[in-house]
Amino acid sequence: MDAPPTHDPIAELITNYNELNSSFIEELHEEPSALEFMRFVARNTPFVVRGGAANWQATREWSVDYLRNFLGDQPVNVAVTPAGNADAPTLYNPPSQPPTLVLAKPHEHPLPFTALLTHLTSPNPSNSEVHYAQTQNDNLRHEYAPLFTHHSHNLPTSIPWARLALARDPDAINLWIGNSRSTTALHKDGYENVYVQVAGRKHFILLPPVCHACVNERMLPGARYVRRKRGGDGTAEGEEGGLELVLDGEGGGDGEGGAVPFPIWDPDKPEENATEYSALARPMRVTLEPGDMLYLPCLWYHKVSQSCSPEEVCIAINYWYDMDYTGPLYPLSTFVRSVSNKNK
Amino acid sequence: MDAPPTHDPIAELITNYNELNSSFIEELHEEPSALEFMRFVARNTPFVVRGGAANWQATREWSVDYLRNFLGDQPVNVAVTPAGNADAPTLYNPPSQPPTLVLAKPHEHPLPFTALLTHLTSPNPSNSEVHYAQTQNDNLRHEYAPLFTHHSHNLPTSIPWARLALARDPDAINLWIGNSRSTTALHKDGYENVYVQVAGRKHFILLPPVCHACVNERMLPGARYVRRKRGGDGTAEGEEGGLELVLDGEGGGDGEGGAVPFPIWDPDKPEENATEYSALARPMRVTLEPGDMLYLPCLWYHKVSQSCSPEEVCIAINYWYDMDYTGPLYPLSTFVRSVSNKNK
Ligand SMILES: O=C(O)CCC(=O)C(=O)O
Ligand SMILES: O=C(O)CCC(=O)C(=O)O
């Protein structure tokens, strides 16, 4: 990890950006108007609305008991991982081969909703598997439709100021239910994201699109956790075994094949996997309390961890609006990536 | 002029942008709301409002006669050039030295307003000097204050939707009075520009900030047209002579010194002074008729020519709002420039 050369356009880009922009998030105390929101969209700059969703029925009433009574044993898709690392760069360590970094997708498993809640709130040993309901496929309007459509909840079908400003409906509304053991690795999305914290706390680390060269994007082969079918790890024949990483396209993998570009730098371990530019990054940190709303602009890198008391769960709902690919931001972000990759 | 290499990030940037954005300007037929305007600002994308200022007293009533009666012999600053090339890359051809390209500033000369009008509307031979009132220093609220403040004009002190959206007042309101012989060379400004055509027509050629590598920016020494004081060109002693270019810092120059970066490519002569990227540019062209308003986003390159009948003048008023330097656009535009210059 050498210092970047002077007059290096990439270093200059990051430092110019840092000089002109705060690394502290703007805090609003009421929801913005559509026009105020559009000013943030134009600047591609995050903000948090403290208490912006404090009067939602969900933030006031949803709890483990409430949800258990409401959804009962309805089956839900659960992401299961050994260490809370769904969609995360993970060391793949096959016998008699050198270890390689892969993008580990979770084992996806249907569970009765009550079983998920029981798992999330049980005193699990730290080496036990981690569960996270995080399907990110508009699950609130599909898997969790009863929760969404019930008249007592009045969950908005869109965030009014975002709908007016962006002149579109959300592409997806996602429900996230987990506990302190799950972390979402640093990544970015092509969405304008309004993220609403319902229960527990979420800790976001944010980096703007200009920081591409800091995050050490690599082409990672895809892999998925698969349940060992029989007693290979000491379990008896027929019993379920532990989780095992299987490369995409190999036996048991989901065959999607191909590597995907993914950041391998973790702002919480800034010395590991750093590039010559990582030290220039000024990560923006924000913790959402129940009732807070975050505007997470498109193409921003974000790492998300969570905390809640052991007998509770962390719940969030987020609204994803397709980003606008017209204008200069998208081609310029791609340009930063091409220039950074060319210099590698 | 070679073709750009394949997988060249700069070529890819321009073609990506072209694929995602139209090279035809969006035409509105009524003024946008502040929110609609902000969507264009967010996309850094121009639009024209046909007839948006058609009911301004200025577009309805200002004519050569009206202005002559109104301003009379009040002195105004006039930009005088040999060929309509105020602030334009111009060949400087000193005796016994190789010719070099410089940025030629006009000879600035106070004239009674009636004399300006007479000059602009006289049948001048094509080799005579060109006059343009274009001081660009908030002249409408200073030099032309009587025109601005007179109750019968009701000239807006700001464009309502721009003021609401940008939450600021204009930094400058400029009046431009010229004729078909003046052209403003391709350049860019750090302003959000609302440009209102009052009389005659203006022809804009627009290029987005991603096209930096197309415009062949060079460091041009500054120079200014100076009036030869005595009969060096055959005029009698004491009589005024022709215009002569003098480098900044030299005798008679204004001593600002230093070279400035300036595009030398002209989209109307695409083969001359081209870079390997110029052919990738898709210039957006728009002609403003009296009463039309143009939103010209910050950092867009623009070349402006004009046309009006010989007995009339071209009049425009534009509102310059400081651009927002926060967010990614400004640092990314600088980055494009650094990468392009590095490759030279
Ligand atoms: O809440 C999380 O764990 C991740 C959220 C996220 O990545 C998103 O909303 O895009
Ligand atoms: O009208 C002209 O000649 C030039 C206008 C211009 O460059 C501007 O408004 O920034």
CSV table of N, CA and C in Angstrom, one decimal, chain A residues 27-172:
chain,number,residue,atom,x,y,z
A,27,GLU,N,-28.9,16.3,9.3
A,27,GLU,CA,-30.0,15.8,10.1
A,27,GLU,C,-31.2,16.8,10.0
A,28,LEU,N,-32.3,16.2,9.5
A,28,LEU,CA,-33.5,17.0,9.5
A,28,LEU,C,-34.4,16.5,10.7
A,29,HIS,N,-35.3,17.4,11.1
A,29,HIS,CA,-36.1,17.0,12.2
A,29,HIS,C,-37.6,16.9,11.7
A,30,GLU,N,-37.8,17.2,10.5
A,30,GLU,CA,-39.1,16.8,9.9
A,30,GLU,C,-38.9,16.4,8.4
A,31,GLU,N,-39.9,15.7,7.9
A,31,GLU,CA,-39.7,15.2,6.5
A,31,GLU,C,-39.5,16.4,5.6
A,32,PRO,N,-38.7,16.3,4.6
A,32,PRO,CA,-38.5,17.3,3.6
A,32,PRO,C,-39.7,17.5,2.7
A,33,SER,N,-39.9,18.6,2.1
A,33,SER,CA,-40.8,18.7,0.9
A,33,SER,C,-40.2,18.0,-0.2
A,34,ALA,N,-41.0,17.8,-1.3
A,34,ALA,CA,-40.5,17.1,-2.5
A,34,ALA,C,-39.4,18.0,-3.1
A,35,LEU,N,-39.5,19.3,-3.0
A,35,LEU,CA,-38.5,20.1,-3.6
A,35,LEU,C,-37.2,20.1,-2.8
A,36,GLU,N,-37.3,20.1,-1.4
A,36,GLU,CA,-36.1,20.0,-0.6
A,36,GLU,C,-35.5,18.6,-0.8
A,37,PHE,N,-36.3,17.6,-1.0
A,37,PHE,CA,-35.7,16.2,-1.2
A,37,PHE,C,-34.9,16.3,-2.6
A,38,MET,N,-35.6,16.9,-3.6
A,38,MET,CA,-34.9,16.9,-4.9
A,38,MET,C,-33.6,17.6,-4.9
A,39,ARG,N,-33.4,18.6,-4.0
A,39,ARG,CA,-32.1,19.3,-3.8
A,39,ARG,C,-31.1,18.3,-3.4
A,40,PHE,N,-31.5,17.4,-2.4
A,40,PHE,CA,-30.5,16.4,-2.0
A,40,PHE,C,-30.2,15.3,-3.1
A,41,VAL,N,-31.3,15.0,-3.9
A,41,VAL,CA,-31.0,14.1,-5.0
A,41,VAL,C,-30.1,14.7,-6.0
A,42,ALA,N,-30.3,16.0,-6.3
A,42,ALA,CA,-29.4,16.7,-7.2
A,42,ALA,C,-28.0,16.7,-6.7
A,43,ARG,N,-27.8,16.8,-5.4
A,43,ARG,CA,-26.4,16.8,-4.9
A,43,ARG,C,-25.9,15.4,-4.6
A,44,ASN,N,-26.8,14.4,-4.8
A,44,ASN,CA,-26.4,13.0,-4.5
A,44,ASN,C,-25.8,12.9,-3.1
A,45,THR,N,-26.6,13.5,-2.1
A,45,THR,CA,-26.1,13.7,-0.7
A,45,THR,C,-27.1,13.1,0.3
A,46,PRO,N,-26.7,12.2,1.2
A,46,PRO,CA,-27.6,11.6,2.1
A,46,PRO,C,-28.1,12.6,3.2
A,47,PHE,N,-29.2,12.2,3.8
A,47,PHE,CA,-29.7,12.9,5.0
A,47,PHE,C,-30.4,11.9,5.8
A,48,VAL,N,-30.6,12.3,7.1
A,48,VAL,CA,-31.5,11.5,8.0
A,48,VAL,C,-32.6,12.4,8.5
A,49,VAL,N,-33.8,11.8,8.6
A,49,VAL,CA,-34.9,12.6,9.2
A,49,VAL,C,-35.1,11.9,10.6
A,50,ARG,N,-34.6,12.6,11.6
A,50,ARG,CA,-34.8,12.0,12.9
A,50,ARG,C,-36.3,12.0,13.3
A,51,GLY,N,-36.8,10.8,13.6
A,51,GLY,CA,-38.2,10.7,14.0
A,51,GLY,C,-39.2,10.8,12.9
A,52,GLY,N,-38.7,10.8,11.6
A,52,GLY,CA,-39.6,11.0,10.5
A,52,GLY,C,-40.7,10.0,10.3
A,53,ALA,N,-40.4,8.8,10.9
A,53,ALA,CA,-41.5,7.8,10.8
A,53,ALA,C,-41.9,7.4,12.2
A,54,ALA,N,-41.7,8.3,13.1
A,54,ALA,CA,-42.1,7.9,14.5
A,54,ALA,C,-43.5,7.7,14.7
A,55,ASN,N,-44.4,8.3,13.9
A,55,ASN,CA,-45.8,8.0,14.1
A,55,ASN,C,-46.4,6.9,13.2
A,56,TRP,N,-45.5,6.2,12.5
A,56,TRP,CA,-46.0,5.0,11.7
A,56,TRP,C,-46.5,4.0,12.7
A,57,GLN,N,-47.6,3.4,12.4
A,57,GLN,CA,-48.1,2.3,13.3
A,57,GLN,C,-47.0,1.3,13.5
A,58,ALA,N,-46.2,1.0,12.4
A,58,ALA,CA,-45.2,-0.1,12.5
A,58,ALA,C,-44.1,0.3,13.6
A,59,THR,N,-43.6,1.5,13.6
A,59,THR,CA,-42.6,1.9,14.5
A,59,THR,C,-43.2,2.0,15.9
A,60,ARG,N,-44.5,2.3,16.0
A,60,ARG,CA,-45.1,2.4,17.4
A,60,ARG,C,-45.4,1.0,18.0
A,61,GLU,N,-45.8,0.0,17.1
A,61,GLU,CA,-46.4,-1.2,17.6
A,61,GLU,C,-45.7,-2.5,17.3
A,62,TRP,N,-44.9,-2.5,16.2
A,62,TRP,CA,-44.3,-3.8,15.9
A,62,TRP,C,-43.3,-4.2,16.9
A,63,SER,N,-43.5,-5.5,17.4
A,63,SER,CA,-42.6,-6.1,18.3
A,63,SER,C,-42.6,-7.5,18.0
A,64,VAL,N,-41.7,-8.3,18.7
A,64,VAL,CA,-41.7,-9.7,18.5
A,64,VAL,C,-43.0,-10.3,18.7
A,65,ASP,N,-43.7,-9.9,19.8
A,65,ASP,CA,-45.0,-10.5,20.1
A,65,ASP,C,-46.1,-10.1,19.1
A,66,TYR,N,-46.0,-8.9,18.7
A,66,TYR,CA,-47.0,-8.4,17.7
A,66,TYR,C,-46.9,-9.2,16.4
A,67,LEU,N,-45.6,-9.3,16.0
A,67,LEU,CA,-45.4,-10.0,14.7
A,67,LEU,C,-45.7,-11.5,14.8
A,68,ARG,N,-45.4,-12.1,15.9
A,68,ARG,CA,-45.7,-13.5,16.1
A,68,ARG,C,-47.2,-13.7,16.0
A,69,ASN,N,-47.9,-12.9,16.7
A,69,ASN,CA,-49.4,-13.0,16.7
A,69,ASN,C,-49.9,-12.8,15.3
A,70,PHE,N,-49.3,-11.9,14.6
A,70,PHE,CA,-49.8,-11.5,13.3
A,70,PHE,C,-49.5,-12.5,12.2
A,71,LEU,N,-48.3,-12.9,12.1
A,71,LEU,CA,-47.9,-13.8,11.0
A,71,LEU,C,-47.9,-15.3,11.3
A,72,GLY,N,-47.8,-15.6,12.6
A,72,GLY,CA,-47.9,-17.0,13.0
A,72,GLY,C,-46.9,-17.9,12.3
A,73,ASP,N,-47.4,-19.0,11.8
A,73,ASP,CA,-46.5,-19.9,11.2
A,73,ASP,C,-46.3,-19.8,9.7
A,74,GLN,N,-46.7,-18.7,9.2
A,74,GLN,CA,-46.5,-18.5,7.7
A,74,GLN,C,-45.1,-18.7,7.3
A,75,PRO,N,-44.8,-19.4,6.3
A,75,PRO,CA,-43.4,-19.7,5.9
A,75,PRO,C,-42.8,-18.4,5.3
A,76,VAL,N,-41.6,-18.2,5.7
A,76,VAL,CA,-40.8,-17.0,5.1
A,76,VAL,C,-39.5,-17.5,4.7
A,77,ASN,N,-38.9,-16.8,3.8
A,77,ASN,CA,-37.6,-17.1,3.3
A,77,ASN,C,-36.5,-16.5,4.2
A,78,VAL,N,-35.6,-17.4,4.7
A,78,VAL,CA,-34.6,-16.9,5.6
A,78,VAL,C,-33.2,-17.1,5.0
A,79,ALA,N,-32.4,-16.0,5.1
A,79,ALA,CA,-31.0,-16.2,4.7
A,79,ALA,C,-30.2,-16.7,5.9
A,80,VAL,N,-29.6,-17.9,5.7
A,80,VAL,CA,-28.8,-18.5,6.8
A,80,VAL,C,-27.3,-18.5,6.4
A,81,THR,N,-26.5,-18.0,7.3
A,81,THR,CA,-25.1,-18.0,7.1
A,81,THR,C,-24.4,-18.4,8.4
A,82,PRO,N,-23.1,-18.8,8.3
A,82,PRO,CA,-22.4,-19.2,9.5
A,82,PRO,C,-22.1,-18.0,10.4
A,83,ALA,N,-21.9,-16.8,9.8
A,83,ALA,CA,-21.4,-15.7,10.6
A,83,ALA,C,-22.1,-14.4,10.3
A,84,GLY,N,-23.3,-14.4,9.8
A,84,GLY,CA,-24.0,-13.1,9.5
A,84,GLY,C,-23.5,-12.5,8.2
A,85,ASN,N,-22.9,-13.3,7.4
A,85,ASN,CA,-22.3,-12.7,6.2
A,85,ASN,C,-23.0,-13.0,4.9
A,86,ALA,N,-24.3,-12.6,4.8
A,86,ALA,CA,-25.0,-12.8,3.6
A,86,ALA,C,-24.5,-11.8,2.5
A,87,ASP,N,-24.2,-12.3,1.3
A,87,ASP,CA,-23.7,-11.4,0.2
A,87,ASP,C,-22.4,-10.6,0.7
A,88,ALA,N,-21.5,-11.4,1.1
A,88,ALA,CA,-20.3,-10.8,1.6
A,88,ALA,C,-19.0,-11.4,1.1
A,89,PRO,N,-17.9,-10.7,0.8
A,89,PRO,CA,-16.7,-11.3,0.4
A,89,PRO,C,-16.2,-12.2,1.5
A,90,THR,N,-16.0,-13.5,1.2
A,90,THR,CA,-15.7,-14.5,2.2
A,90,THR,C,-14.6,-15.4,1.7
A,91,LEU,N,-13.7,-15.8,2.6
A,91,LEU,CA,-12.6,-16.7,2.2
A,91,LEU,C,-13.2,-18.1,2.0
A,92,TYR,N,-12.9,-18.6,0.8
A,92,TYR,CA,-13.4,-19.9,0.4
A,92,TYR,C,-12.1,-20.8,0.5
A,93,ASN,N,-12.2,-21.9,1.3
A,93,ASN,CA,-11.0,-22.6,1.7
A,93,ASN,C,-11.2,-24.1,1.3
A,94,PRO,N,-11.1,-24.5,0.1
A,94,PRO,CA,-11.4,-25.9,-0.3
A,94,PRO,C,-10.1,-26.7,0.1
A,95,PRO,N,-10.3,-28.0,0.4
A,95,PRO,CA,-9.2,-28.8,0.8
A,95,PRO,C,-8.2,-28.8,-0.3
A,96,SER,N,-6.9,-28.8,0.0
A,96,SER,CA,-5.8,-28.9,-0.9
A,96,SER,C,-5.8,-27.9,-2.1
A,97,GLN,N,-6.4,-26.7,-1.8
A,97,GLN,CA,-6.3,-25.6,-2.8
A,97,GLN,C,-6.0,-24.4,-2.0
A,98,PRO,N,-5.4,-23.4,-2.7
A,98,PRO,CA,-5.2,-22.1,-1.9
A,98,PRO,C,-6.5,-21.4,-1.7
A,99,PRO,N,-6.7,-20.8,-0.5
A,99,PRO,CA,-7.9,-20.1,-0.2
A,99,PRO,C,-8.1,-18.9,-1.2
A,100,THR,N,-9.4,-18.7,-1.6
A,100,THR,CA,-9.7,-17.5,-2.5
A,100,THR,C,-10.9,-16.8,-1.9
A,101,LEU,N,-10.9,-15.5,-2.2
A,101,LEU,CA,-12.1,-14.7,-1.8
A,101,LEU,C,-13.2,-14.9,-2.8
A,102,VAL,N,-14.4,-15.1,-2.3
A,102,VAL,CA,-15.6,-15.3,-3.1
A,102,VAL,C,-16.7,-14.4,-2.6
A,103,LEU,N,-17.7,-14.2,-3.4
A,103,LEU,CA,-18.9,-13.5,-2.9
A,103,LEU,C,-19.9,-14.6,-2.4
A,104,ALA,N,-20.0,-14.7,-1.1
A,104,ALA,CA,-20.8,-15.7,-0.5
A,104,ALA,C,-22.3,-15.3,-0.4
A,105,LYS,N,-23.1,-16.1,-1.1
A,105,LYS,CA,-24.5,-15.8,-0.9
A,105,LYS,C,-25.1,-16.8,0.2
A,106,PRO,N,-26.1,-16.3,0.8
A,106,PRO,CA,-26.6,-17.1,2.0
A,106,PRO,C,-27.3,-18.4,1.5
A,107,HIS,N,-27.4,-19.4,2.4
A,107,HIS,CA,-28.3,-20.5,2.2
A,107,HIS,C,-29.7,-19.9,2.4
A,108,GLU,N,-30.6,-20.1,1.4
A,108,GLU,CA,-31.9,-19.6,1.6
A,108,GLU,C,-32.8,-20.7,2.0
A,109,HIS,N,-33.6,-20.5,3.0
A,109,HIS,CA,-34.3,-21.6,3.6
A,109,HIS,C,-35.7,-21.1,4.1
A,110,PRO,N,-36.8,-21.8,3.7
A,110,PRO,CA,-38.1,-21.4,4.2
A,110,PRO,C,-38.3,-21.9,5.7
A,111,LEU,N,-38.8,-21.0,6.5
A,111,LEU,CA,-39.0,-21.3,7.9
A,111,LEU,C,-40.3,-20.7,8.3
A,112,PRO,N,-41.1,-21.4,9.2
A,112,PRO,CA,-42.2,-20.7,9.8
A,112,PRO,C,-41.8,-19.4,10.4
A,113,PHE,N,-42.6,-18.4,10.2
A,113,PHE,CA,-42.2,-17.1,10.8
A,113,PHE,C,-41.8,-17.2,12.3
A,114,THR,N,-42.6,-17.9,13.0
A,114,THR,CA,-42.4,-18.0,14.5
A,114,THR,C,-41.0,-18.6,14.7
A,115,ALA,N,-40.6,-19.6,13.9
A,115,ALA,CA,-39.3,-20.2,14.1
A,115,ALA,C,-38.2,-19.2,13.9
A,116,LEU,N,-38.4,-18.4,12.9
A,116,LEU,CA,-37.4,-17.3,12.7
A,116,LEU,C,-37.3,-16.4,13.9
A,117,LEU,N,-38.4,-16.0,14.4
A,117,LEU,CA,-38.4,-15.1,15.6
A,117,LEU,C,-37.8,-15.8,16.8
A,118,THR,N,-38.1,-17.1,17.0
A,118,THR,CA,-37.5,-17.8,18.1
A,118,THR,C,-36.0,-17.9,17.9
A,119,HIS,N,-35.5,-18.2,16.7
A,119,HIS,CA,-34.1,-18.3,16.5
A,119,HIS,C,-33.4,-16.9,16.8
A,120,LEU,N,-34.0,-15.8,16.2
A,120,LEU,CA,-33.4,-14.5,16.4
A,120,LEU,C,-33.3,-14.1,17.8
A,121,THR,N,-34.3,-14.5,18.7
A,121,THR,CA,-34.3,-14.0,20.0
A,121,THR,C,-33.8,-15.1,21.1
A,122,SER,N,-33.3,-16.2,20.6
A,122,SER,CA,-32.7,-17.2,21.5
A,122,SER,C,-31.3,-16.8,21.8
A,123,PRO,N,-30.8,-17.2,23.0
A,123,PRO,CA,-29.4,-16.9,23.3
A,123,PRO,C,-28.6,-17.9,22.6
A,124,ASN,N,-28.2,-17.5,21.3
A,124,ASN,CA,-27.4,-18.4,20.5
A,124,ASN,C,-26.0,-18.3,20.8
A,125,PRO,N,-25.3,-19.4,20.8
A,125,PRO,CA,-23.8,-19.4,21.0
A,125,PRO,C,-23.2,-18.6,19.8
A,126,SER,N,-22.1,-18.0,20.0
A,126,SER,CA,-21.6,-17.1,19.0
A,126,SER,C,-21.1,-17.9,17.7
A,127,ASN,N,-21.0,-19.2,17.8
A,127,ASN,CA,-20.6,-19.9,16.6
A,127,ASN,C,-21.8,-20.6,16.0
A,128,SER,N,-23.0,-20.3,16.4
A,128,SER,CA,-24.1,-20.9,15.8
A,128,SER,C,-24.5,-20.1,14.5
A,129,GLU,N,-25.4,-20.7,13.7
A,129,GLU,CA,-25.8,-20.0,12.5
A,129,GLU,C,-26.6,-18.7,12.7
A,130,VAL,N,-26.5,-17.9,11.7
A,130,VAL,CA,-27.2,-16.6,11.8
A,130,VAL,C,-28.3,-16.5,10.8
A,131,HIS,N,-29.4,-16.0,11.3
A,131,HIS,CA,-30.6,-15.9,10.4
A,131,HIS,C,-30.9,-14.4,10.1
A,132,TYR,N,-31.4,-14.2,8.9
A,132,TYR,CA,-31.7,-12.8,8.5
A,132,TYR,C,-32.8,-12.9,7.4
A,133,ALA,N,-34.0,-12.3,7.7
A,133,ALA,CA,-35.0,-12.2,6.6
A,133,ALA,C,-34.7,-10.9,5.8
A,134,GLN,N,-34.3,-11.1,4.6
A,134,GLN,CA,-33.7,-9.9,3.8
A,134,GLN,C,-33.8,-10.2,2.3
A,135,THR,N,-35.0,-10.7,1.9
A,135,THR,CA,-35.0,-11.2,0.5
A,135,THR,C,-34.8,-10.1,-0.6
A,136,GLN,N,-35.1,-8.8,-0.3
A,136,GLN,CA,-34.8,-7.7,-1.2
A,136,GLN,C,-35.5,-7.8,-2.5
A,137,ASN,N,-36.6,-8.5,-2.6
A,137,ASN,CA,-37.3,-8.7,-3.8
A,137,ASN,C,-38.8,-8.1,-3.7
A,138,ASP,N,-38.9,-7.0,-3.1
A,138,ASP,CA,-40.2,-6.4,-2.9
A,138,ASP,C,-41.0,-7.3,-1.9
A,139,ASN,N,-40.3,-7.9,-1.0
A,139,ASN,CA,-40.9,-8.9,-0.1
A,139,ASN,C,-42.0,-8.4,0.7
A,140,LEU,N,-42.0,-7.1,1.1
A,140,LEU,CA,-43.1,-6.6,1.9
A,140,LEU,C,-44.5,-6.7,1.2
A,141,ARG,N,-44.4,-6.5,-0.1
A,141,ARG,CA,-45.7,-6.6,-0.9
A,141,ARG,C,-46.0,-8.0,-1.4
A,142,HIS,N,-45.1,-8.9,-1.1
A,142,HIS,CA,-45.3,-10.3,-1.6
A,142,HIS,C,-45.3,-11.3,-0.4
A,143,GLU,N,-44.1,-11.7,0.0
A,143,GLU,CA,-44.0,-12.6,1.1
A,143,GLU,C,-44.7,-12.1,2.4
A,144,TYR,N,-44.6,-10.8,2.7
A,144,TYR,CA,-45.1,-10.3,3.9
A,144,TYR,C,-46.4,-9.5,3.6
A,145,ALA,N,-47.1,-9.8,2.5
A,145,ALA,CA,-48.2,-9.0,2.1
A,145,ALA,C,-49.3,-8.8,3.2
A,146,PRO,N,-49.5,-9.9,4.0
A,146,PRO,CA,-50.5,-9.7,5.1
A,146,PRO,C,-50.1,-8.5,6.0
A,147,LEU,N,-48.8,-8.4,6.2
A,147,LEU,CA,-48.3,-7.3,7.1
A,147,LEU,C,-48.5,-5.9,6.4
A,148,PHE,N,-48.4,-6.0,5.1
A,148,PHE,CA,-48.4,-4.7,4.3
A,148,PHE,C,-49.8,-4.2,4.1
A,149,THR,N,-50.7,-5.2,3.8
A,149,THR,CA,-52.1,-4.7,3.4
A,149,THR,C,-53.0,-4.6,4.6
A,150,HIS,N,-52.7,-5.0,5.8
A,150,HIS,CA,-53.6,-5.0,6.9
A,150,HIS,C,-53.9,-3.5,7.2
A,151,HIS,N,-55.3,-3.3,7.3
A,151,HIS,CA,-55.7,-1.9,7.4
A,151,HIS,C,-55.1,-1.2,8.7
A,152,SER,N,-54.8,-1.9,9.7
A,152,SER,CA,-54.3,-1.2,10.9
A,152,SER,C,-52.9,-0.7,10.8
A,153,HIS,N,-52.2,-1.1,9.7
A,153,HIS,CA,-50.8,-0.6,9.7
A,153,HIS,C,-50.6,0.7,8.9
A,154,ASN,N,-51.4,0.9,7.9
A,154,ASN,CA,-51.3,2.1,7.1
A,154,ASN,C,-49.9,2.3,6.6
A,155,LEU,N,-49.2,1.2,6.3
A,155,LEU,CA,-47.9,1.4,5.7
A,155,LEU,C,-48.0,2.1,4.4
A,156,PRO,N,-47.2,3.2,4.2
A,156,PRO,CA,-47.3,3.9,2.9
A,156,PRO,C,-46.9,3.0,1.8
A,157,THR,N,-47.5,3.2,0.6
A,157,THR,CA,-47.1,2.4,-0.6
A,157,THR,C,-46.0,3.2,-1.3
A,158,SER,N,-45.7,4.4,-0.8
A,158,SER,CA,-44.6,5.1,-1.3
A,158,SER,C,-44.3,6.2,-0.3
A,159,ILE,N,-43.1,6.8,-0.3
A,159,ILE,CA,-42.8,7.9,0.6
A,159,ILE,C,-43.3,9.2,-0.2
A,160,PRO,N,-44.2,9.9,0.4
A,160,PRO,CA,-44.9,10.9,-0.4
A,160,PRO,C,-43.9,11.9,-1.1
A,161,TRP,N,-42.9,12.4,-0.3
A,161,TRP,CA,-42.0,13.4,-0.9
A,161,TRP,C,-41.1,12.8,-2.0
A,162,ALA,N,-40.8,11.5,-1.8
A,162,ALA,CA,-39.9,10.8,-2.8
A,162,ALA,C,-40.7,10.6,-4.1
A,163,ARG,N,-42.0,10.2,-3.9
A,163,ARG,CA,-42.8,9.9,-5.1
A,163,ARG,C,-43.1,11.2,-5.9
A,164,LEU,N,-43.4,12.2,-5.2
A,164,LEU,CA,-43.6,13.5,-5.9
A,164,LEU,C,-42.3,14.0,-6.6
A,165,ALA,N,-41.2,13.9,-5.9
A,165,ALA,CA,-39.9,14.4,-6.5
A,165,ALA,C,-39.5,13.6,-7.6
A,166,LEU,N,-39.5,12.2,-7.4
A,166,LEU,CA,-38.9,11.4,-8.4
A,166,LEU,C,-39.9,11.0,-9.5
A,167,ALA,N,-41.2,11.3,-9.3
A,167,ALA,CA,-42.2,11.1,-10.2
A,167,ALA,C,-42.3,9.6,-10.6
A,168,ARG,N,-42.1,8.7,-9.6
A,168,ARG,CA,-42.2,7.3,-9.9
A,168,ARG,C,-42.6,6.6,-8.6
A,169,ASP,N,-43.1,5.4,-8.8
A,169,ASP,CA,-43.4,4.6,-7.6
A,169,ASP,C,-42.2,3.7,-7.3
A,170,PRO,N,-42.2,3.2,-6.0
A,170,PRO,CA,-41.0,2.4,-5.7
A,170,PRO,C,-41.0,1.1,-6.5
A,171,ASP,N,-39.8,0.8,-6.9
A,171,ASP,CA,-39.5,-0.5,-7.6
A,171,ASP,C,-39.7,-1.7,-6.6
A,172,ALA,N,-39.3,-1.5,-5.4
A,172,ALA,CA,-39.4,-2.5,-4.4
A,172,ALA,C,-39.6,-1.9,-3.0
